[in-house]
């Protein structure tokens, strides 16, 4: 079987790290900024960055509705941090009116933006991750947490009692950034599921 073509949404955020991580995990990775590029990929990664800025750019680039449609159609997706926020069906603390993070509705969950950030901006923690051996060194940067999950959503990891990694079918999301640590197991989990 040929390597899956996995796009990385490249409007804003840490795109490059995900491209490298995906290649190392066995995918053919490419950037997605246009509708035609979105149409051409088998799956999509939404990187960390700023979910309100990414939402604004999704509208500007006329990608918001096409992306929602592909996700509704079952295109697998993985979101880290800002990407987790966008994959949610509901966002708490979405931002000021006119400059809000817009939910893509791929995972039945409520995600609170900057949830850990109220206590501390960034931190690192070794978390147990369902399906992976040993712990994952998780880097949290103004990270969200998950406040509610629907019946079909599996919680794969928690931090401070809050879900920080979830999966619903072929949709995966982490509140932390595995793309920055050199540990490719989370990306491999995603790529191997395609
Ligand atoms: N706080 C950011 C947001 O709301 C996410 C931070 C990140 O992706 N590192 O989108």
PDB file of C-alpha atoms and ligand atoms in Angstrom:
ATOM      1  CA  UNK A   1       0.000   0.000   0.000  1.00  0.00           C
ATOM      2  CA  UNK A   2       1.313   3.455  -0.834  1.00  0.00           C
ATOM      3  CA  UNK A   3       1.887   6.017   1.902  1.00  0.00           C
ATOM      4  CA  UNK A   4      -1.201   8.077   2.779  1.00  0.00           C
ATOM      5  CA  UNK A   5      -1.190  11.697   1.634  1.00  0.00           C
ATOM      6  CA  UNK A   6      -1.633  13.755   4.764  1.00  0.00           C
ATOM      7  CA  UNK A   7      -2.129  17.506   4.590  1.00  0.00           C
ATOM      8  CA  UNK A   8      -1.115  19.986   7.252  1.00  0.00           C
ATOM      9  CA  UNK A   9      -3.305  23.061   7.418  1.00  0.00           C
ATOM     10  CA  UNK A  10      -0.730  25.769   6.776  1.00  0.00           C
ATOM     11  CA  UNK A  11      -2.528  29.048   7.398  1.00  0.00           C
ATOM     12  CA  UNK A  12      -0.843  29.724  10.740  1.00  0.00           C
ATOM     13  CA  UNK A  13       0.962  27.803  13.476  1.00  0.00           C
ATOM     14  CA  UNK A  14       3.685  25.173  13.726  1.00  0.00           C
ATOM     15  CA  UNK A  15       3.160  23.583  10.334  1.00  0.00           C
ATOM     16  CA  UNK A  16       6.773  22.598   9.666  1.00  0.00           C
ATOM     17  CA  UNK A  17       7.130  20.422  12.743  1.00  0.00           C
ATOM     18  CA  UNK A  18       4.028  18.440  11.784  1.00  0.00           C
ATOM     19  CA  UNK A  19       5.228  17.957   8.199  1.00  0.00           C
ATOM     20  CA  UNK A  20       8.480  16.467   9.506  1.00  0.00           C
ATOM     21  CA  UNK A  21       6.730  14.328  12.130  1.00  0.00           C
ATOM     22  CA  UNK A  22       4.275  12.941   9.555  1.00  0.00           C
ATOM     23  CA  UNK A  23       7.031  12.035   7.095  1.00  0.00           C
ATOM     24  CA  UNK A  24       8.897  10.238   9.872  1.00  0.00           C
ATOM     25  CA  UNK A  25       5.675   8.436  10.785  1.00  0.00           C
ATOM     26  CA  UNK A  26       5.393   7.078   7.239  1.00  0.00           C
ATOM     27  CA  UNK A  27       3.034   9.521   5.513  1.00  0.00           C
ATOM     28  CA  UNK A  28       3.518  11.747   2.497  1.00  0.00           C
ATOM     29  CA  UNK A  29       3.002  15.156   4.031  1.00  0.00           C
ATOM     30  CA  UNK A  30       2.032  18.330   2.213  1.00  0.00           C
ATOM     31  CA  UNK A  31       0.789  21.780   3.102  1.00  0.00           C
ATOM     32  CA  UNK A  32      -2.868  22.737   2.626  1.00  0.00           C
ATOM     33  CA  UNK A  33      -3.773  26.372   1.998  1.00  0.00           C
ATOM     34  CA  UNK A  34      -6.221  26.105  -0.865  1.00  0.00           C
ATOM     35  CA  UNK A  35      -9.392  24.264  -1.660  1.00  0.00           C
ATOM     36  CA  UNK A  36      -7.735  22.122  -4.334  1.00  0.00           C
ATOM     37  CA  UNK A  37      -5.029  21.083  -1.880  1.00  0.00           C
ATOM     38  CA  UNK A  38      -7.660  20.146   0.697  1.00  0.00           C
ATOM     39  CA  UNK A  39      -9.533  18.101  -1.895  1.00  0.00           C
ATOM     40  CA  UNK A  40      -6.344  16.172  -2.746  1.00  0.00           C
ATOM     41  CA  UNK A  41      -5.382  14.837   0.698  1.00  0.00           C
ATOM     42  CA  UNK A  42      -6.515  11.631   2.428  1.00  0.00           C
ATOM     43  CA  UNK A  43      -6.325  13.133   5.918  1.00  0.00           C
ATOM     44  CA  UNK A  44      -5.481  16.420   7.598  1.00  0.00           C
ATOM     45  CA  UNK A  45      -3.477  17.671  10.565  1.00  0.00           C
ATOM     46  CA  UNK A  46      -4.458  20.969  12.167  1.00  0.00           C
ATOM     47  CA  UNK A  47      -1.401  22.314  13.989  1.00  0.00           C
ATOM     48  CA  UNK A  48      -0.913  24.278  17.160  1.00  0.00           C
ATOM     49  CA  UNK A  49      -0.979  28.036  16.899  1.00  0.00           C
ATOM     50  CA  UNK A  50      -3.855  30.378  17.639  1.00  0.00           C
ATOM     51  CA  UNK A  51      -7.322  29.036  17.017  1.00  0.00           C
ATOM     52  CA  UNK A  52      -8.937  32.466  16.601  1.00  0.00           C
ATOM     53  CA  UNK A  53      -6.374  33.503  13.965  1.00  0.00           C
ATOM     54  CA  UNK A  54      -6.725  30.169  12.180  1.00  0.00           C
ATOM     55  CA  UNK A  55     -10.512  30.530  12.168  1.00  0.00           C
ATOM     56  CA  UNK A  56     -10.220  34.003  10.652  1.00  0.00           C
ATOM     57  CA  UNK A  57      -7.851  32.712   7.965  1.00  0.00           C
ATOM     58  CA  UNK A  58     -10.054  29.695   7.226  1.00  0.00           C
ATOM     59  CA  UNK A  59     -12.788  32.172   6.338  1.00  0.00           C
ATOM     60  CA  UNK A  60     -10.452  34.452   4.361  1.00  0.00           C
ATOM     61  CA  UNK A  61      -9.128  31.510   2.337  1.00  0.00           C
ATOM     62  CA  UNK A  62     -12.685  30.196   1.820  1.00  0.00           C
ATOM     63  CA  UNK A  63     -11.728  26.917   3.439  1.00  0.00           C
ATOM     64  CA  UNK A  64     -14.068  26.898   6.440  1.00  0.00           C
ATOM     65  CA  UNK A  65     -17.119  25.299   4.827  1.00  0.00           C
ATOM     66  CA  UNK A  66     -15.142  22.961   2.523  1.00  0.00           C
ATOM     67  CA  UNK A  67     -13.185  21.742   5.547  1.00  0.00           C
ATOM     68  CA  UNK A  68     -16.337  21.244   7.621  1.00  0.00           C
ATOM     69  CA  UNK A  69     -17.815  19.313   4.715  1.00  0.00           C
ATOM     70  CA  UNK A  70     -14.797  17.013   4.332  1.00  0.00           C
ATOM     71  CA  UNK A  71     -14.744  16.317   8.070  1.00  0.00           C
ATOM     72  CA  UNK A  72     -18.483  15.608   8.073  1.00  0.00           C
ATOM     73  CA  UNK A  73     -17.799  13.245   5.182  1.00  0.00           C
ATOM     74  CA  UNK A  74     -15.340  11.322   7.378  1.00  0.00           C
ATOM     75  CA  UNK A  75     -11.913  12.628   6.349  1.00  0.00           C
ATOM     76  CA  UNK A  76      -9.597  11.599   9.243  1.00  0.00           C
ATOM     77  CA  UNK A  77      -8.036  14.484  11.128  1.00  0.00           C
ATOM     78  CA  UNK A  78      -5.592  15.057  13.943  1.00  0.00           C
ATOM     79  CA  UNK A  79      -5.459  18.365  15.815  1.00  0.00           C
ATOM     80  CA  UNK A  80      -2.874  19.464  18.368  1.00  0.00           C
ATOM     81  CA  UNK A  81      -3.647  22.294  20.781  1.00  0.00           C
ATOM     82  CA  UNK A  82      -5.267  25.003  18.605  1.00  0.00           C
ATOM     83  CA  UNK A  83      -6.108  22.124  16.247  1.00  0.00           C
ATOM     84  CA  UNK A  84      -7.878  20.289  19.067  1.00  0.00           C
ATOM     85  CA  UNK A  85      -9.931  23.409  19.768  1.00  0.00           C
ATOM     86  CA  UNK A  86     -10.998  23.690  16.134  1.00  0.00           C
ATOM     87  CA  UNK A  87     -11.957  20.000  15.813  1.00  0.00           C
ATOM     88  CA  UNK A  88     -14.403  20.344  18.718  1.00  0.00           C
ATOM     89  CA  UNK A  89     -18.159  20.586  18.363  1.00  0.00           C
ATOM     90  CA  UNK A  90     -18.268  23.244  21.102  1.00  0.00           C
ATOM     91  CA  UNK A  91     -15.664  25.763  22.278  1.00  0.00           C
ATOM     92  CA  UNK A  92     -15.749  27.407  25.705  1.00  0.00           C
ATOM     93  CA  UNK A  93     -14.055  30.792  25.995  1.00  0.00           C
ATOM     94  CA  UNK A  94     -13.976  30.990  22.196  1.00  0.00           C
ATOM     95  CA  UNK A  95     -12.806  34.626  22.188  1.00  0.00           C
ATOM     96  CA  UNK A  96     -14.295  38.059  21.668  1.00  0.00           C
ATOM     97  CA  UNK A  97     -17.198  38.453  19.221  1.00  0.00           C
ATOM     98  CA  UNK A  98     -15.925  38.932  15.683  1.00  0.00           C
ATOM     99  CA  UNK A  99     -12.648  37.234  16.547  1.00  0.00           C
ATOM    100  CA  UNK A 100     -13.698  33.840  17.799  1.00  0.00           C
ATOM    101  CA  UNK A 101     -12.436  30.322  17.381  1.00  0.00           C
ATOM    102  CA  UNK A 102     -14.954  28.517  15.160  1.00  0.00           C
ATOM    103  CA  UNK A 103     -15.778  24.860  15.856  1.00  0.00           C
ATOM    104  CA  UNK A 104     -15.412  22.441  12.957  1.00  0.00           C
ATOM    105  CA  UNK A 105     -17.588  19.847  14.702  1.00  0.00           C
ATOM    106  CA  UNK A 106     -15.450  16.767  14.005  1.00  0.00           C
ATOM    107  CA  UNK A 107     -15.336  15.476  17.595  1.00  0.00           C
ATOM    108  CA  UNK A 108     -18.319  15.536  19.939  1.00  0.00           C
ATOM    109  CA  UNK A 109     -16.705  17.451  22.804  1.00  0.00           C
ATOM    110  CA  UNK A 110     -16.502  20.824  24.510  1.00  0.00           C
ATOM    111  CA  UNK A 111     -12.976  22.241  24.644  1.00  0.00           C
ATOM    112  CA  UNK A 112     -12.021  25.192  26.821  1.00  0.00           C
ATOM    113  CA  UNK A 113      -9.425  27.480  25.257  1.00  0.00           C
ATOM    114  CA  UNK A 114      -6.425  28.545  27.360  1.00  0.00           C
ATOM    115  CA  UNK A 115      -7.784  26.418  30.189  1.00  0.00           C
ATOM    116  CA  UNK A 116      -4.431  25.589  31.785  1.00  0.00           C
ATOM    117  CA  UNK A 117      -3.167  29.035  30.839  1.00  0.00           C
ATOM    118  CA  UNK A 118      -5.131  30.638  33.595  1.00  0.00           C
ATOM    119  CA  UNK A 119      -2.923  28.882  36.096  1.00  0.00           C
ATOM    120  CA  UNK A 120       0.341  28.732  34.194  1.00  0.00           C
ATOM    121  CA  UNK A 121       1.132  29.493  30.546  1.00  0.00           C
ATOM    122  CA  UNK A 122       3.162  26.424  29.655  1.00  0.00           C
ATOM    123  CA  UNK A 123       4.259  23.243  31.341  1.00  0.00           C
ATOM    124  CA  UNK A 124       5.522  19.777  30.526  1.00  0.00           C
ATOM    125  CA  UNK A 125       4.325  16.520  31.984  1.00  0.00           C
ATOM    126  CA  UNK A 126       4.759  12.808  31.291  1.00  0.00           C
ATOM    127  CA  UNK A 127       1.307  11.405  30.634  1.00  0.00           C
ATOM    128  CA  UNK A 128       0.011   7.851  30.226  1.00  0.00           C
ATOM    129  CA  UNK A 129      -1.445   7.491  26.760  1.00  0.00           C
ATOM    130  CA  UNK A 130      -3.887   4.675  26.029  1.00  0.00           C
ATOM    131  CA  UNK A 131      -2.515   2.383  23.346  1.00  0.00           C
ATOM    132  CA  UNK A 132       1.107   3.569  23.654  1.00  0.00           C
ATOM    133  CA  UNK A 133       3.738   1.849  25.792  1.00  0.00           C
ATOM    134  CA  UNK A 134       5.284   3.963  28.524  1.00  0.00           C
ATOM    135  CA  UNK A 135       4.523   7.632  29.012  1.00  0.00           C
ATOM    136  CA  UNK A 136       4.457  10.456  26.470  1.00  0.00           C
ATOM    137  CA  UNK A 137       6.351  13.628  27.309  1.00  0.00           C
ATOM    138  CA  UNK A 138       3.617  16.211  26.781  1.00  0.00           C
ATOM    139  CA  UNK A 139       4.404  19.886  26.126  1.00  0.00           C
ATOM    140  CA  UNK A 140       1.477  22.189  26.916  1.00  0.00           C
ATOM    141  CA  UNK A 141       1.564  25.779  25.607  1.00  0.00           C
ATOM    142  CA  UNK A 142      -1.448  27.933  26.535  1.00  0.00           C
ATOM    143  CA  UNK A 143      -3.233  24.650  26.197  1.00  0.00           C
ATOM    144  CA  UNK A 144      -6.921  23.838  26.181  1.00  0.00           C
ATOM    145  CA  UNK A 145      -8.521  21.004  28.067  1.00  0.00           C
ATOM    146  CA  UNK A 146     -11.595  18.965  27.290  1.00  0.00           C
ATOM    147  CA  UNK A 147     -14.610  19.709  29.472  1.00  0.00           C
ATOM    148  CA  UNK A 148     -17.169  17.337  28.028  1.00  0.00           C
ATOM    149  CA  UNK A 149     -16.986  14.330  25.764  1.00  0.00           C
ATOM    150  CA  UNK A 150     -19.850  12.698  23.917  1.00  0.00           C
ATOM    151  CA  UNK A 151     -20.630   8.987  24.193  1.00  0.00           C
ATOM    152  CA  UNK A 152     -18.541   8.044  21.142  1.00  0.00           C
ATOM    153  CA  UNK A 153     -15.373   9.761  22.317  1.00  0.00           C
ATOM    154  CA  UNK A 154     -12.492   7.844  23.956  1.00  0.00           C
ATOM    155  CA  UNK A 155     -10.259   9.674  26.414  1.00  0.00           C
ATOM    156  CA  UNK A 156      -6.667   8.545  25.740  1.00  0.00           C
ATOM    157  CA  UNK A 157      -4.785  10.740  28.226  1.00  0.00           C
ATOM    158  CA  UNK A 158      -5.482  13.112  31.095  1.00  0.00           C
ATOM    159  CA  UNK A 159      -3.513  15.812  32.925  1.00  0.00           C
ATOM    160  CA  UNK A 160      -4.617  17.320  36.209  1.00  0.00           C
ATOM    161  CA  UNK A 161      -7.792  15.275  35.949  1.00  0.00           C
ATOM    162  CA  UNK A 162      -8.762  16.756  32.569  1.00  0.00           C
ATOM    163  CA  UNK A 163      -8.849  14.873  29.273  1.00  0.00           C
ATOM    164  CA  UNK A 164      -5.959  16.065  27.066  1.00  0.00           C
ATOM    165  CA  UNK A 165      -6.008  13.418  24.325  1.00  0.00           C
ATOM    166  CA  UNK A 166      -9.170  12.050  22.720  1.00  0.00           C
ATOM    167  CA  UNK A 167     -10.259   9.965  19.767  1.00  0.00           C
ATOM    168  CA  UNK A 168     -13.568   9.582  18.014  1.00  0.00           C
ATOM    169  CA  UNK A 169     -13.347   7.084  15.184  1.00  0.00           C
ATOM    170  CA  UNK A 170     -10.582   8.392  12.919  1.00  0.00           C
ATOM    171  CA  UNK A 171     -10.484  11.820  14.557  1.00  0.00           C
ATOM    172  CA  UNK A 172      -7.664  12.372  17.049  1.00  0.00           C
ATOM    173  CA  UNK A 173      -6.841  15.417  19.164  1.00  0.00           C
ATOM    174  CA  UNK A 174      -4.254  16.319  21.795  1.00  0.00           C
ATOM    175  CA  UNK A 175      -4.073  19.440  23.950  1.00  0.00           C
ATOM    176  CA  UNK A 176      -0.287  19.118  23.846  1.00  0.00           C
ATOM    177  CA  UNK A 177       2.312  19.264  21.064  1.00  0.00           C
ATOM    178  CA  UNK A 178       3.950  15.904  20.211  1.00  0.00           C
ATOM    179  CA  UNK A 179       5.362  17.536  17.065  1.00  0.00           C
ATOM    180  CA  UNK A 180       7.950  19.429  19.131  1.00  0.00           C
ATOM    181  CA  UNK A 181       9.455  16.550  21.131  1.00  0.00           C
ATOM    182  CA  UNK A 182      10.870  14.178  18.500  1.00  0.00           C
ATOM    183  CA  UNK A 183       8.636  11.353  19.795  1.00  0.00           C
ATOM    184  CA  UNK A 184       6.671  10.247  16.729  1.00  0.00           C
ATOM    185  CA  UNK A 185       4.356   7.750  18.400  1.00  0.00           C
ATOM    186  CA  UNK A 186       1.264   9.968  18.390  1.00  0.00           C
ATOM    187  CA  UNK A 187       1.726  10.848  14.700  1.00  0.00           C
ATOM    188  CA  UNK A 188       2.334   7.164  13.972  1.00  0.00           C
ATOM    189  CA  UNK A 189      -0.871   6.234  15.786  1.00  0.00           C
ATOM    190  CA  UNK A 190      -2.703   8.626  13.457  1.00  0.00           C
ATOM    191  CA  UNK A 191      -0.916   7.593  10.261  1.00  0.00           C
ATOM    192  CA  UNK A 192      -1.298   3.876  11.048  1.00  0.00           C
ATOM    193  CA  UNK A 193      -5.064   4.392  11.455  1.00  0.00           C
ATOM    194  CA  UNK A 194      -5.431   5.662   7.864  1.00  0.00           C
TER     195      UNK A 194
HETATM  196  N1  LIG B   1      -4.276  29.176  23.119  1.00  0.00           N
HETATM  197  C1  LIG B   1      -4.209  28.851  21.722  1.00  0.00           C
HETATM  198  C2  LIG B   1      -5.560  28.989  21.048  1.00  0.00           C
HETATM  199  O1  LIG B   1      -6.498  29.397  21.638  1.00  0.00           O
HETATM  200  C3  LIG B   1      -3.668  27.465  21.482  1.00  0.00           C
HETATM  201  C4  LIG B   1      -2.210  27.410  21.875  1.00  0.00           C
HETATM  202  C5  LIG B   1      -1.403  26.439  21.067  1.00  0.00           C
HETATM  203  O2  LIG B   1      -1.817  25.949  20.021  1.00  0.00           O
HETATM  204  N2  LIG B   1      -0.207  26.226  21.541  1.00  0.00           N
HETATM  205  O3  LIG B   1      -5.693  28.664  19.905  1.00  0.00           O
END
